[in-house]
CSV table of C-alpha atoms in Angstrom, one decimal:
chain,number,residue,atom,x,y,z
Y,1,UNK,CA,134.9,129.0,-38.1
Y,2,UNK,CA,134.9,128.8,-34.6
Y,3,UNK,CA,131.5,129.3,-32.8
Y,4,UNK,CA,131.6,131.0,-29.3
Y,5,UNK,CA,129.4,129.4,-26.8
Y,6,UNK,CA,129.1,132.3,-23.8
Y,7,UNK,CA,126.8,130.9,-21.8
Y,8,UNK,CA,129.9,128.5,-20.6
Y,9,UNK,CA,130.6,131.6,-18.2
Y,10,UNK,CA,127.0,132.9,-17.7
Y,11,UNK,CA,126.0,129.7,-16.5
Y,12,UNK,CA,128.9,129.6,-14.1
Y,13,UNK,CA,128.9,133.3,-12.9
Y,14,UNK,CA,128.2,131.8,-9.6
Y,15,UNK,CA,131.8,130.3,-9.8
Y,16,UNK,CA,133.5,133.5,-11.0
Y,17,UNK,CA,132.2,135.5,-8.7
Y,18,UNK,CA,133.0,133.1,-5.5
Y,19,UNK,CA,136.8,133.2,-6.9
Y,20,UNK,CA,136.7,136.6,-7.2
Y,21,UNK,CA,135.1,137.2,-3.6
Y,22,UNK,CA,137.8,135.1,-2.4
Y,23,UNK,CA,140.6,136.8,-4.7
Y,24,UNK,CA,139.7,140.1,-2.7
Y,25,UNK,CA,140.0,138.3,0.5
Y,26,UNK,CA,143.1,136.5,0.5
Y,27,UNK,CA,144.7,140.3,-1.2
Y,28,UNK,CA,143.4,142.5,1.8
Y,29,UNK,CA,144.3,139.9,4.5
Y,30,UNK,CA,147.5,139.6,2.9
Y,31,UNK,CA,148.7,143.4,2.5
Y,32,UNK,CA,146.3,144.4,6.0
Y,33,UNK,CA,149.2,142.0,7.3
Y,34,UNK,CA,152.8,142.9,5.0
Y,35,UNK,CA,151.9,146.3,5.9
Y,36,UNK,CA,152.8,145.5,9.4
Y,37,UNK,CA,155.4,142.8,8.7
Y,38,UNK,CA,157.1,145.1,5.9
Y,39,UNK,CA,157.7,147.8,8.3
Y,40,UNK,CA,158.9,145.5,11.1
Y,41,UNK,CA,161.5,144.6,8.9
Y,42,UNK,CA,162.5,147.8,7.8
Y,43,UNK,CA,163.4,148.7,10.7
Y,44,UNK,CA,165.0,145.7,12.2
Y,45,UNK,CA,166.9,146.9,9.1
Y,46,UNK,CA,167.8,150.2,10.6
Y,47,UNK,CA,168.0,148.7,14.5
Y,48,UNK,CA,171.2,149.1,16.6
Y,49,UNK,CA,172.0,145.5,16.2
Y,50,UNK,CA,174.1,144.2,13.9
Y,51,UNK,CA,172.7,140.6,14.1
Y,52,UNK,CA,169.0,141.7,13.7
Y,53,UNK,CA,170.1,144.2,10.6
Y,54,UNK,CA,171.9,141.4,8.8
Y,55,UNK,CA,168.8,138.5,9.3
Y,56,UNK,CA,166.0,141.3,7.8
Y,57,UNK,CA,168.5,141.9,4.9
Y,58,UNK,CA,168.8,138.4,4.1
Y,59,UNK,CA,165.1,137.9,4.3
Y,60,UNK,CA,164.4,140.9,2.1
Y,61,UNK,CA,167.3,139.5,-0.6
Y,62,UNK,CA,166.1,135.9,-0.5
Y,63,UNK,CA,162.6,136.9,-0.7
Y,64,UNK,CA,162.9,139.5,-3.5
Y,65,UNK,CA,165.6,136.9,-5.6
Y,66,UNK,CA,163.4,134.0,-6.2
Y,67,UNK,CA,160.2,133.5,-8.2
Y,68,UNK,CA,156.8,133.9,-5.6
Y,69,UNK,CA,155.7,130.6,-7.7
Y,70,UNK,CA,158.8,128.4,-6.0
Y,71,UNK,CA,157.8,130.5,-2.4
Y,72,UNK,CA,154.4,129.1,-2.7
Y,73,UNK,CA,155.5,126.2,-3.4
Y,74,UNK,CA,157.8,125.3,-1.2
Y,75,UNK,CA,155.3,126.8,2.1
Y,76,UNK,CA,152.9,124.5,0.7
Y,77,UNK,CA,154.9,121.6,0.4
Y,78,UNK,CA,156.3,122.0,3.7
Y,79,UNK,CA,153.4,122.2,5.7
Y,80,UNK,CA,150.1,120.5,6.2
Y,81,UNK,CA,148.0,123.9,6.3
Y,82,UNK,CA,145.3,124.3,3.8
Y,83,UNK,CA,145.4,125.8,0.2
Y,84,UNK,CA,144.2,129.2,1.3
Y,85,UNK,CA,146.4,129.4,4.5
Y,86,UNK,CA,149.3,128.2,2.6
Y,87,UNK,CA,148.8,131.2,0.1
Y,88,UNK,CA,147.7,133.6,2.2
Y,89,UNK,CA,151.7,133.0,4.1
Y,90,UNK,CA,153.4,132.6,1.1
Y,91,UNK,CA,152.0,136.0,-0.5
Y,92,UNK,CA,152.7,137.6,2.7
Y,93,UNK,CA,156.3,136.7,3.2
Y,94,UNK,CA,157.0,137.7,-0.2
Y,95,UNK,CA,154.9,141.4,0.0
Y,96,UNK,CA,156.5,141.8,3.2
Y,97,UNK,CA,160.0,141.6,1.9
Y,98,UNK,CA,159.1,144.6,-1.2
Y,99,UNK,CA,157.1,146.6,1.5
Y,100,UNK,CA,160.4,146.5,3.9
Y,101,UNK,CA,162.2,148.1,1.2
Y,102,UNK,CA,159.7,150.4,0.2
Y,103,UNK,CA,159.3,151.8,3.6
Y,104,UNK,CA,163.3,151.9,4.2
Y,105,UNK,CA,163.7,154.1,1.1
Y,106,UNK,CA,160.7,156.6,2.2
Y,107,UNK,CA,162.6,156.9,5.6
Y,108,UNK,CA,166.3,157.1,4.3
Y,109,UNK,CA,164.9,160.1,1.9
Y,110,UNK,CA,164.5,162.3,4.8
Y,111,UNK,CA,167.4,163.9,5.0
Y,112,UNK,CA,169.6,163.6,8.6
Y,113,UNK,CA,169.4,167.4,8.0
Y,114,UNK,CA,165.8,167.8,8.9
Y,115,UNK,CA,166.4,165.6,12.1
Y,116,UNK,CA,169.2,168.2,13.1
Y,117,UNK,CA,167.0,171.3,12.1
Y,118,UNK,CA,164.3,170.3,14.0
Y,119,UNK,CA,166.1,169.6,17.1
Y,120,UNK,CA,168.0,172.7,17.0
Y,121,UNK,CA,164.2,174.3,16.7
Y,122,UNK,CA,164.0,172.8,20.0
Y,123,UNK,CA,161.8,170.2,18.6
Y,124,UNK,CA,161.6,167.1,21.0
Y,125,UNK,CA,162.5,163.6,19.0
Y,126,UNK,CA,159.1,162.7,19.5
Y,127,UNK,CA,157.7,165.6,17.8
Y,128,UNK,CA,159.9,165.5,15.3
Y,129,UNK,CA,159.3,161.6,14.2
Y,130,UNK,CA,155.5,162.8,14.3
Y,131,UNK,CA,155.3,166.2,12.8
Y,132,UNK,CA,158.6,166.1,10.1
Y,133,UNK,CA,159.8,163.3,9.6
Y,134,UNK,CA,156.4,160.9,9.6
Y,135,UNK,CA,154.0,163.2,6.9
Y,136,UNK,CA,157.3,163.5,4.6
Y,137,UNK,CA,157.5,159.7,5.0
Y,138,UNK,CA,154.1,159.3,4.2
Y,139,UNK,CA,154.0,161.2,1.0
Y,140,UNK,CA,156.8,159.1,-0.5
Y,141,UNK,CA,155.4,155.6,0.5
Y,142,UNK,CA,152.2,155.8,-0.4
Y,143,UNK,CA,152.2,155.6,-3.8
Y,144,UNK,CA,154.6,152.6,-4.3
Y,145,UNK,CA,152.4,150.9,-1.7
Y,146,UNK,CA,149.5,151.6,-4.3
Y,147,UNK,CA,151.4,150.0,-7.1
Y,148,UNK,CA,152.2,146.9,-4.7
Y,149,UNK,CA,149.0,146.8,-4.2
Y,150,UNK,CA,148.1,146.4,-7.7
Y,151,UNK,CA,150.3,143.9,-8.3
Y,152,UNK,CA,149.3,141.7,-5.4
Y,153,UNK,CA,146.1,141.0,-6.9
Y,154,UNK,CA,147.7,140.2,-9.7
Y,155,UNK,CA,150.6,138.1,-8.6
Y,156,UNK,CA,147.4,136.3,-6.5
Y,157,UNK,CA,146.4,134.3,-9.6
Y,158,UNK,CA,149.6,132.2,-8.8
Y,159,UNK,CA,147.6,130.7,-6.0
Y,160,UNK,CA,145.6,129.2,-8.0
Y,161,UNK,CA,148.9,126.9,-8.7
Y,162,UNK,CA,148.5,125.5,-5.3
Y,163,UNK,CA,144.4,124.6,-5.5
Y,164,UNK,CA,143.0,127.9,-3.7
Y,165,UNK,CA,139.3,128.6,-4.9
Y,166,UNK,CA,140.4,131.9,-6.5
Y,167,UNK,CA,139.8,133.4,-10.0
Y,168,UNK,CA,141.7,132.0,-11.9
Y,169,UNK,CA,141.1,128.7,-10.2
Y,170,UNK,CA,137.3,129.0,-11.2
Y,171,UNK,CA,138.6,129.7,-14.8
Y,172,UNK,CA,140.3,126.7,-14.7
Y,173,UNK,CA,137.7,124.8,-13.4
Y,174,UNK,CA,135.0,126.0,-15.6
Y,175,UNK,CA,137.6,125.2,-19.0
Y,176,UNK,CA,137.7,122.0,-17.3
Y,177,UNK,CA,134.0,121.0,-17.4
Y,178,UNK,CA,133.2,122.2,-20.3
Y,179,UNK,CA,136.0,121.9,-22.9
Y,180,UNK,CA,135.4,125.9,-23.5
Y,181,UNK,CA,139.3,127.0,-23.1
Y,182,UNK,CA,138.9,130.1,-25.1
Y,183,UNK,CA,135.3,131.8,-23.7
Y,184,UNK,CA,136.7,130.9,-19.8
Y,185,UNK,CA,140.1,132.1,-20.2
Y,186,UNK,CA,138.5,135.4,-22.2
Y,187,UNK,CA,136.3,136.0,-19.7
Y,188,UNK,CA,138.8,136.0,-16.9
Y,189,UNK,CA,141.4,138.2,-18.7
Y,190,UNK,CA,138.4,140.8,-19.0
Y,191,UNK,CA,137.4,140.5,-15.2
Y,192,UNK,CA,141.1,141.0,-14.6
Y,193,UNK,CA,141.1,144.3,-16.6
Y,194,UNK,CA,138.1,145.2,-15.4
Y,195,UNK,CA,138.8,144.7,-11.7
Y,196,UNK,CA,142.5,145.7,-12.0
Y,197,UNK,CA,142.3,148.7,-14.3
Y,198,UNK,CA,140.4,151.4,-12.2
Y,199,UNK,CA,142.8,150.4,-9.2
Y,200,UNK,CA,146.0,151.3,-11.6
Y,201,UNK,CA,144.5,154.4,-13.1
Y,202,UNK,CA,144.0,155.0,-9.4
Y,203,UNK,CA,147.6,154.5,-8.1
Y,204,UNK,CA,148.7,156.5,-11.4
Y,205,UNK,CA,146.9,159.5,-10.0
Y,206,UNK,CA,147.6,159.0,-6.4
Y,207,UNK,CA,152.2,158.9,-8.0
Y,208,UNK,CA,151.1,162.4,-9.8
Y,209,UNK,CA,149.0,163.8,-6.6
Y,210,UNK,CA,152.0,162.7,-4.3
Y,211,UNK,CA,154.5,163.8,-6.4
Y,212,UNK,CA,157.9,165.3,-3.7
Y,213,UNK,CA,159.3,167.9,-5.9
Y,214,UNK,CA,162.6,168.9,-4.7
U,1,UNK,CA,170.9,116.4,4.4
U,2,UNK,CA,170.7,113.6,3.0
U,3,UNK,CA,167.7,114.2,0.5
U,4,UNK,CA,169.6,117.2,-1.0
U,5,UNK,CA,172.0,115.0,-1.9
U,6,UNK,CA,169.5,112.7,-3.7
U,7,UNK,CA,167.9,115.7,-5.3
U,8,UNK,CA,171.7,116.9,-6.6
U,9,UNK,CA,171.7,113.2,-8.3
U,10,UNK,CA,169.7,114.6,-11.0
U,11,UNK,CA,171.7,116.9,-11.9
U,12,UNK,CA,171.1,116.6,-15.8
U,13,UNK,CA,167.3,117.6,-14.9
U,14,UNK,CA,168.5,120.5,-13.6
U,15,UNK,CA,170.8,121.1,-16.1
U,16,UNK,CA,167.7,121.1,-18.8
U,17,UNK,CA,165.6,123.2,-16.2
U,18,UNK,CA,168.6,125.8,-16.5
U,19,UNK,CA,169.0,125.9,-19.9
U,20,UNK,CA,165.7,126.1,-20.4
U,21,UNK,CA,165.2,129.3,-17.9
U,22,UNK,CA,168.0,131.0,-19.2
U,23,UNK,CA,166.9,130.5,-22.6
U,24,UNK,CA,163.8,131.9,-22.0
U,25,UNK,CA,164.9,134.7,-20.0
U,26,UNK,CA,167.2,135.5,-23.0
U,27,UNK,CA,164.6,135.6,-25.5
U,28,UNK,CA,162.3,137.4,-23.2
U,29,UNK,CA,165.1,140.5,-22.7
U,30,UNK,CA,165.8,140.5,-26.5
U,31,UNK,CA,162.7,140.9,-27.7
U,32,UNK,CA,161.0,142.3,-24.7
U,33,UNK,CA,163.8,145.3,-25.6
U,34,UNK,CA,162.1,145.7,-29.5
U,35,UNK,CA,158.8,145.4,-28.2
U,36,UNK,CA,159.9,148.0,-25.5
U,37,UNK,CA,161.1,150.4,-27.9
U,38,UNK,CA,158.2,150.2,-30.6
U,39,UNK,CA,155.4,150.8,-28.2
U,40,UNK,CA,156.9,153.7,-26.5
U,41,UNK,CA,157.7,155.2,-29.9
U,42,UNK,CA,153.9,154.2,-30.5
U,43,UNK,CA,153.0,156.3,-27.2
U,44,UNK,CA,154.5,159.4,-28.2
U,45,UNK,CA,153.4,159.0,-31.7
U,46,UNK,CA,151.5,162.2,-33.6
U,47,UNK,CA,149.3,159.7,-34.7
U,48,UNK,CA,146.1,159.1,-32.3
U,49,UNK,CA,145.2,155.6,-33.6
U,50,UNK,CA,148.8,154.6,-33.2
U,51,UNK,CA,148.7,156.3,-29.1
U,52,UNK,CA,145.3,154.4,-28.7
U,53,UNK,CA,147.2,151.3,-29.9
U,54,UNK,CA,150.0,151.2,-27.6
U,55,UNK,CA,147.6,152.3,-24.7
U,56,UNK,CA,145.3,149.4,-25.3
U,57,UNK,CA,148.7,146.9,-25.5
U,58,UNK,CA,149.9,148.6,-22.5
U,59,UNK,CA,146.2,148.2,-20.2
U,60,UNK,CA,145.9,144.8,-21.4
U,61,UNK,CA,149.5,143.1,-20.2
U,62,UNK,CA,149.9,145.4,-17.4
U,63,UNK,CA,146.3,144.8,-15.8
U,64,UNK,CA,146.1,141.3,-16.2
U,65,UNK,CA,148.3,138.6,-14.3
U,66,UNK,CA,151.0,137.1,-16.2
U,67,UNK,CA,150.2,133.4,-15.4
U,68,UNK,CA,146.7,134.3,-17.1
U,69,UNK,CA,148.6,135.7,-20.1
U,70,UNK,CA,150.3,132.4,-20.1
U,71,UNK,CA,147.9,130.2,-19.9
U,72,UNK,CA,145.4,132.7,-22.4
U,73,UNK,CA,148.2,132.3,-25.2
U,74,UNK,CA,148.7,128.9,-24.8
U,75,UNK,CA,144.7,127.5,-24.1
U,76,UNK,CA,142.9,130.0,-25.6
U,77,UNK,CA,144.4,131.4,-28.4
U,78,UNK,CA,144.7,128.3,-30.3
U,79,UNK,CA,141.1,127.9,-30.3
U,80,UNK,CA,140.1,131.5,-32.6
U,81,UNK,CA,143.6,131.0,-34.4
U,82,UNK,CA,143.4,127.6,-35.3
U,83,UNK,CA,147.3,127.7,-34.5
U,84,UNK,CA,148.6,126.1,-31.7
U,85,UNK,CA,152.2,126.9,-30.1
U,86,UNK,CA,154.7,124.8,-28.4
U,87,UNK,CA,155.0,125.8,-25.1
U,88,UNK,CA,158.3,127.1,-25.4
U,89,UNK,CA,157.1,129.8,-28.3
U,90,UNK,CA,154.3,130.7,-26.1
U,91,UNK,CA,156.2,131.2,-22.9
U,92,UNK,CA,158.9,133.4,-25.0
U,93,UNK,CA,155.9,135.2,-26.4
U,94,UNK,CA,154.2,135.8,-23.4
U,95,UNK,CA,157.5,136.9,-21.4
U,96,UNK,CA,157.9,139.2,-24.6
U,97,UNK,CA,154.7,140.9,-24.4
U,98,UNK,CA,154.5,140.9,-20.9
U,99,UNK,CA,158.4,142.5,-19.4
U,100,UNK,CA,157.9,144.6,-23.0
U,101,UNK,CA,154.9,146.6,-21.4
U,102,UNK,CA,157.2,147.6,-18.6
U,103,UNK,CA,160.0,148.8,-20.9
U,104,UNK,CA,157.5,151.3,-22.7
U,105,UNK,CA,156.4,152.9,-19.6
U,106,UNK,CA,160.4,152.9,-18.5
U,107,UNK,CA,161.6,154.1,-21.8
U,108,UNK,CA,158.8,156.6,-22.0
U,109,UNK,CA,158.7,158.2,-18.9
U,110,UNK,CA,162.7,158.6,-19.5
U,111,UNK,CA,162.0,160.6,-22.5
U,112,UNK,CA,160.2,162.6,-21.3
U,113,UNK,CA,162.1,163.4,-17.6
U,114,UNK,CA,164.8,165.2,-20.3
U,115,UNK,CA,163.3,168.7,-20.0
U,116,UNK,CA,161.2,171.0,-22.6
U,117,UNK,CA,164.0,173.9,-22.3
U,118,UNK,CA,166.5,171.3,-24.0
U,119,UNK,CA,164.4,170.6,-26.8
U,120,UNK,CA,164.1,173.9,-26.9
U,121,UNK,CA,167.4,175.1,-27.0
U,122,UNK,CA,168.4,172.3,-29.6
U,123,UNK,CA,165.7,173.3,-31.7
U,124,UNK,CA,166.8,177.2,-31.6
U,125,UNK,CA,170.3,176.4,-32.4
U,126,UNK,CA,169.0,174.7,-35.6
U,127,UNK,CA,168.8,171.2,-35.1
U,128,UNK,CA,166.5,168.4,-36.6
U,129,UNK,CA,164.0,166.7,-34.6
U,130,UNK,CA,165.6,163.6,-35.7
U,131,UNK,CA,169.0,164.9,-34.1
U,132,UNK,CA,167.5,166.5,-31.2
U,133,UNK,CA,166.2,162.6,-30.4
U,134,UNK,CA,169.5,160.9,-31.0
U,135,UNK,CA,172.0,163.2,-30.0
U,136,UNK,CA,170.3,165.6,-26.9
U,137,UNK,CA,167.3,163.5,-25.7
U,138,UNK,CA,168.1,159.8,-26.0
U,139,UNK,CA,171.7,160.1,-24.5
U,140,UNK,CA,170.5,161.9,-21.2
U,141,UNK,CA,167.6,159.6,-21.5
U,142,UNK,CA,168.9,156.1,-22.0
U,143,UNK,CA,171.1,156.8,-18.1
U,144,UNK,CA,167.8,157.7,-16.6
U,145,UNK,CA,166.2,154.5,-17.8
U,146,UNK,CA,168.8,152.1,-16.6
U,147,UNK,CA,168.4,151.5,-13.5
U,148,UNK,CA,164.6,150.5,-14.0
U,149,UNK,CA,164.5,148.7,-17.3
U,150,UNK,CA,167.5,146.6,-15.0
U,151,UNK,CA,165.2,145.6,-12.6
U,152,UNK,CA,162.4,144.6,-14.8
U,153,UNK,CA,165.2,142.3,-16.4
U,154,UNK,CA,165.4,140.4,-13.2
U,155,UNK,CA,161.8,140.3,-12.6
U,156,UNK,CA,161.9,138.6,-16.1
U,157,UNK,CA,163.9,136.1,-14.9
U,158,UNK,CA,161.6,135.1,-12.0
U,159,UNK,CA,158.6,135.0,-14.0
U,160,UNK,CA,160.2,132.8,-16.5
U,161,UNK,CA,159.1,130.0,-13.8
U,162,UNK,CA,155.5,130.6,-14.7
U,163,UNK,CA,156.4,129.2,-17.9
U,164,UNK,CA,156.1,126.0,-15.8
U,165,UNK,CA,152.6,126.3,-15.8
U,166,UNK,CA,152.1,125.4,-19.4
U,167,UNK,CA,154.3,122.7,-19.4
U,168,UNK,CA,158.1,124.3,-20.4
U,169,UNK,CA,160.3,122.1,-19.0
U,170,UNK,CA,161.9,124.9,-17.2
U,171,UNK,CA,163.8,124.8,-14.3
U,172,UNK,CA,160.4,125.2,-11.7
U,173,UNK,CA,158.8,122.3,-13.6
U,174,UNK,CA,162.2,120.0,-13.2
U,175,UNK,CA,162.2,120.6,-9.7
U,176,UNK,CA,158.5,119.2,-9.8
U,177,UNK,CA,159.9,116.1,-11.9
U,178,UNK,CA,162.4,115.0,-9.7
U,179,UNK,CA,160.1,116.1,-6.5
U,180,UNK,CA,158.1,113.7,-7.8
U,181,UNK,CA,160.3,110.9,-8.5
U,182,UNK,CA,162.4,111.3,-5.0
U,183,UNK,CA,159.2,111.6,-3.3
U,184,UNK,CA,161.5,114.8,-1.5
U,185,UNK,CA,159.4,117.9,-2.9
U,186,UNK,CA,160.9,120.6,-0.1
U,187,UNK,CA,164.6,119.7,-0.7
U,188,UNK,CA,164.0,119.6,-4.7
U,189,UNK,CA,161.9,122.9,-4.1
U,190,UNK,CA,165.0,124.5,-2.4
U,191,UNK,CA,167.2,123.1,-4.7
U,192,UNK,CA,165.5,125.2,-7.5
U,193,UNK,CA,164.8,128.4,-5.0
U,194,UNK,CA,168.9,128.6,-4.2
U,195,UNK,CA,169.6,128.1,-8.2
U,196,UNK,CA,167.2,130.8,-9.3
U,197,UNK,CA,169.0,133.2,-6.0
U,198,UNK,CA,172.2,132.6,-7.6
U,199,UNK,CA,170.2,133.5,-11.2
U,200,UNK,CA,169.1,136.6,-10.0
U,201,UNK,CA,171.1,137.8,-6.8
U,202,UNK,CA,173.9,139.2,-8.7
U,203,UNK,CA,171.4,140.5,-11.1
U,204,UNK,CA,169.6,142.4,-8.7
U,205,UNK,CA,173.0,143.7,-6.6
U,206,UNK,CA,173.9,145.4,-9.8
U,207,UNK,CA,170.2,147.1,-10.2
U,208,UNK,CA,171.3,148.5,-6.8
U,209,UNK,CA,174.3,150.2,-8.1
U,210,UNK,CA,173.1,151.2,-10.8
U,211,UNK,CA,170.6,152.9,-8.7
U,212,UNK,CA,173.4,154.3,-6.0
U,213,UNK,CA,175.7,155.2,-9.0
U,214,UNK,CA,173.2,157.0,-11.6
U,215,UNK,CA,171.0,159.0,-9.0
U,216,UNK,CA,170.1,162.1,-11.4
């Protein structure tokens, strides 16, 4: 019979709370950022020019189409920049890709009929961007941006791959030092619930609060 | 240009890295599907020990990263078990687990879009609630759920490279290899990002019509 040692992790809760600390870091920096990036895209997606719309479709394609593990990767490789930075752009160039889209198909649900409403209203287009269009945008992206945002502190435990002082990485390390696999693997998978679950139940609210109901 | 042409000299390693990926992808969308199916059934089941089942399944692969899942089932488990698994039965069985959590909630929230009045009317023209399921609710259903249980298909696909991580010698971990022995890790690294776009590009076009074509 196996005999659990726990004090493996207590003894290390220094470690595991470091990764963690820097696990939150790296997410907000990273989605404080695609939030911008993703709606640049977008609409370079939607601009006038046919150059700019086909380069942000590519991106978003080539982006969404291969595994975030190989985009690490290969933004590692190719620079000199240090683990974090390296993860931090990689992360971000892949978020900003799913946030393009998400923000593309909250502002092609607005119908071209409430544009044409509202200027008939006499509406100018200003004050219809800000006062139709933009809160009927809002209540459509927000909660997908929620659920991106739970899975970007997931999906962050792949930058562990690449030697950033994360988590995961402090997981590893730990099963490292002391040949204790099983308690430093189990103890991460329950931070990860822990940390992860109240921000789903969260998001889960925030998709039945926002609900559009047509 | 010149590396990429060293890197395509090892074509067999990529060959093994592909056969390996797609292998793994297959498994993973076969039983991924059961798995799917099962716990959704489990979801909606009259049975609260069977609900609280599935919901504990569900909150455990769908809060926890995958590569922790992988490397949990292939470190860990071994230990309490006593069993220890190749790495290619743990990836499958991670993968598995893993795209099956997303199924339930796709399959489940497809049931129940079809609405009450249709279960309704089936029952008060006599039917079963057997062949209310079969013939009224799963039919309507099962278009609902395509376009999403598509698309977690192709993230399936991508994640198979985390597989990498505990050693499968799938396509990801090839491209390390021969990185490694060509001293030329961005080429070999773009080598295996444009095989896994040509994977999963026509994959994810067709999520897109399926999305276009079924809007309900």
């Amino acid at each position: 019979m196996y005999q659990w040692d726990w004090s493996v992790v207590t003894n290390n809760w220094d470690l595991l709370a470091y990764g963690a600390v820097t696990t939150v870091e790296l997410v907000v920096i990273t989605m404080a950022t695609a939030l911008v990036t993703g709606l640049a895209v977008a609409v370079a997606r939607m601009s006038p020019s046919r150059l700019l719309r086909h380069v942000a479709g590519w991106y978003t394609e080539i982006f969404r189409d291969t595994p975030l593990l190989v985009q690490l990767y290969i933004v590692y490789r190719a620079t000199t920049w240090s683990s974090f930075m390296a993860g931090y752009v990689g992360l971000t160039l892949n978020l900003t890709a799913f946030l393009a889209e998400v923000y593309r198909s909250g502002l092609n649900s607005i119908g071209r009929g409430q544009w044409e409403a509202a200027l008939t209203l006499g509406m100018r287009p200003r004050q219809v961007l800000l006062r139709i269009i933009i809160p009927q945008a809002v209540m459509r992206v927000v909660p997908p941006l929620g659920t991106f945002w739970v899975s970007l502190f997931r999906d962050s435990a792949l930058v562990s791959i690449i030697g950033v002082a994360e988590l995961t990485h402090a997981a590893q390390k730990i099963s490292t030092e002391t040949y204790r696999p099983f308690e430093a693997f189990t103890a991460l998978a329950i931070l990860y619930i822990v940390l992860t679950l109240p921000q789903a139940r969260l998001v889960s609210w925030l998709h039945e609060k926002f609900r559009v109901r047509e | 240009m010149e590396g990429f042409l060293t890197v395509l000299g090892y074509t067999e390693f990529l060959l093994k890295g592909l056969k390996f990926t797609v292998e793994l992808s297959l498994i993973g969308m076969a039983a991924g599907t059961v798995v799917g199916i099962l716990s959704a059934l489990a979801l909606l089941s009259p049975v609260r020990v069977v609900r609280w089942l599935g919901i504990i399944y569900l909150d455990i692969f769908r809060s926890t990263p995958v590569l922790v899942q992988f490397i949990w089932v292939y470190y860990a488990l071994p230990v309490i078990s006593g069993i220890s698994l190749s790495p290619m039965v743990a990836g499958s069985l991670v993968l598995t687990l893993y795209s099956g959590s997303f199924h339930t909630e796709t399959f489940r929230a497809g049931i129940l879009s079809i609405e009450r009045g249709q279960r309704e009317a089936a029952m008060a023209l006599g039917m079963r609630p057997r062949q209310i399921m079969l013939r009224i609710i799963l039919p309507q259903a099962t278009v609902r759920m395509l376009p999403a249980y598509a698309s977690t298909l192709v993230t399936l696909v991508k994640d198979s490279a985390l597989a990498s991580a505990i050693s499968v010698p799938e396509l990801l971990r090839q491209g390390a290899t021969i990185a490694s022995y060509t001293m030329l890790p961005v080429q070999s690294l773009l080598v295996v990002a444009v095989i896994y776009f040509l994977l999963t590009y026509p994959m994810s076009r067709f999520v897109n019509y399926l999305h276009e074509r079924l809007r309900v």
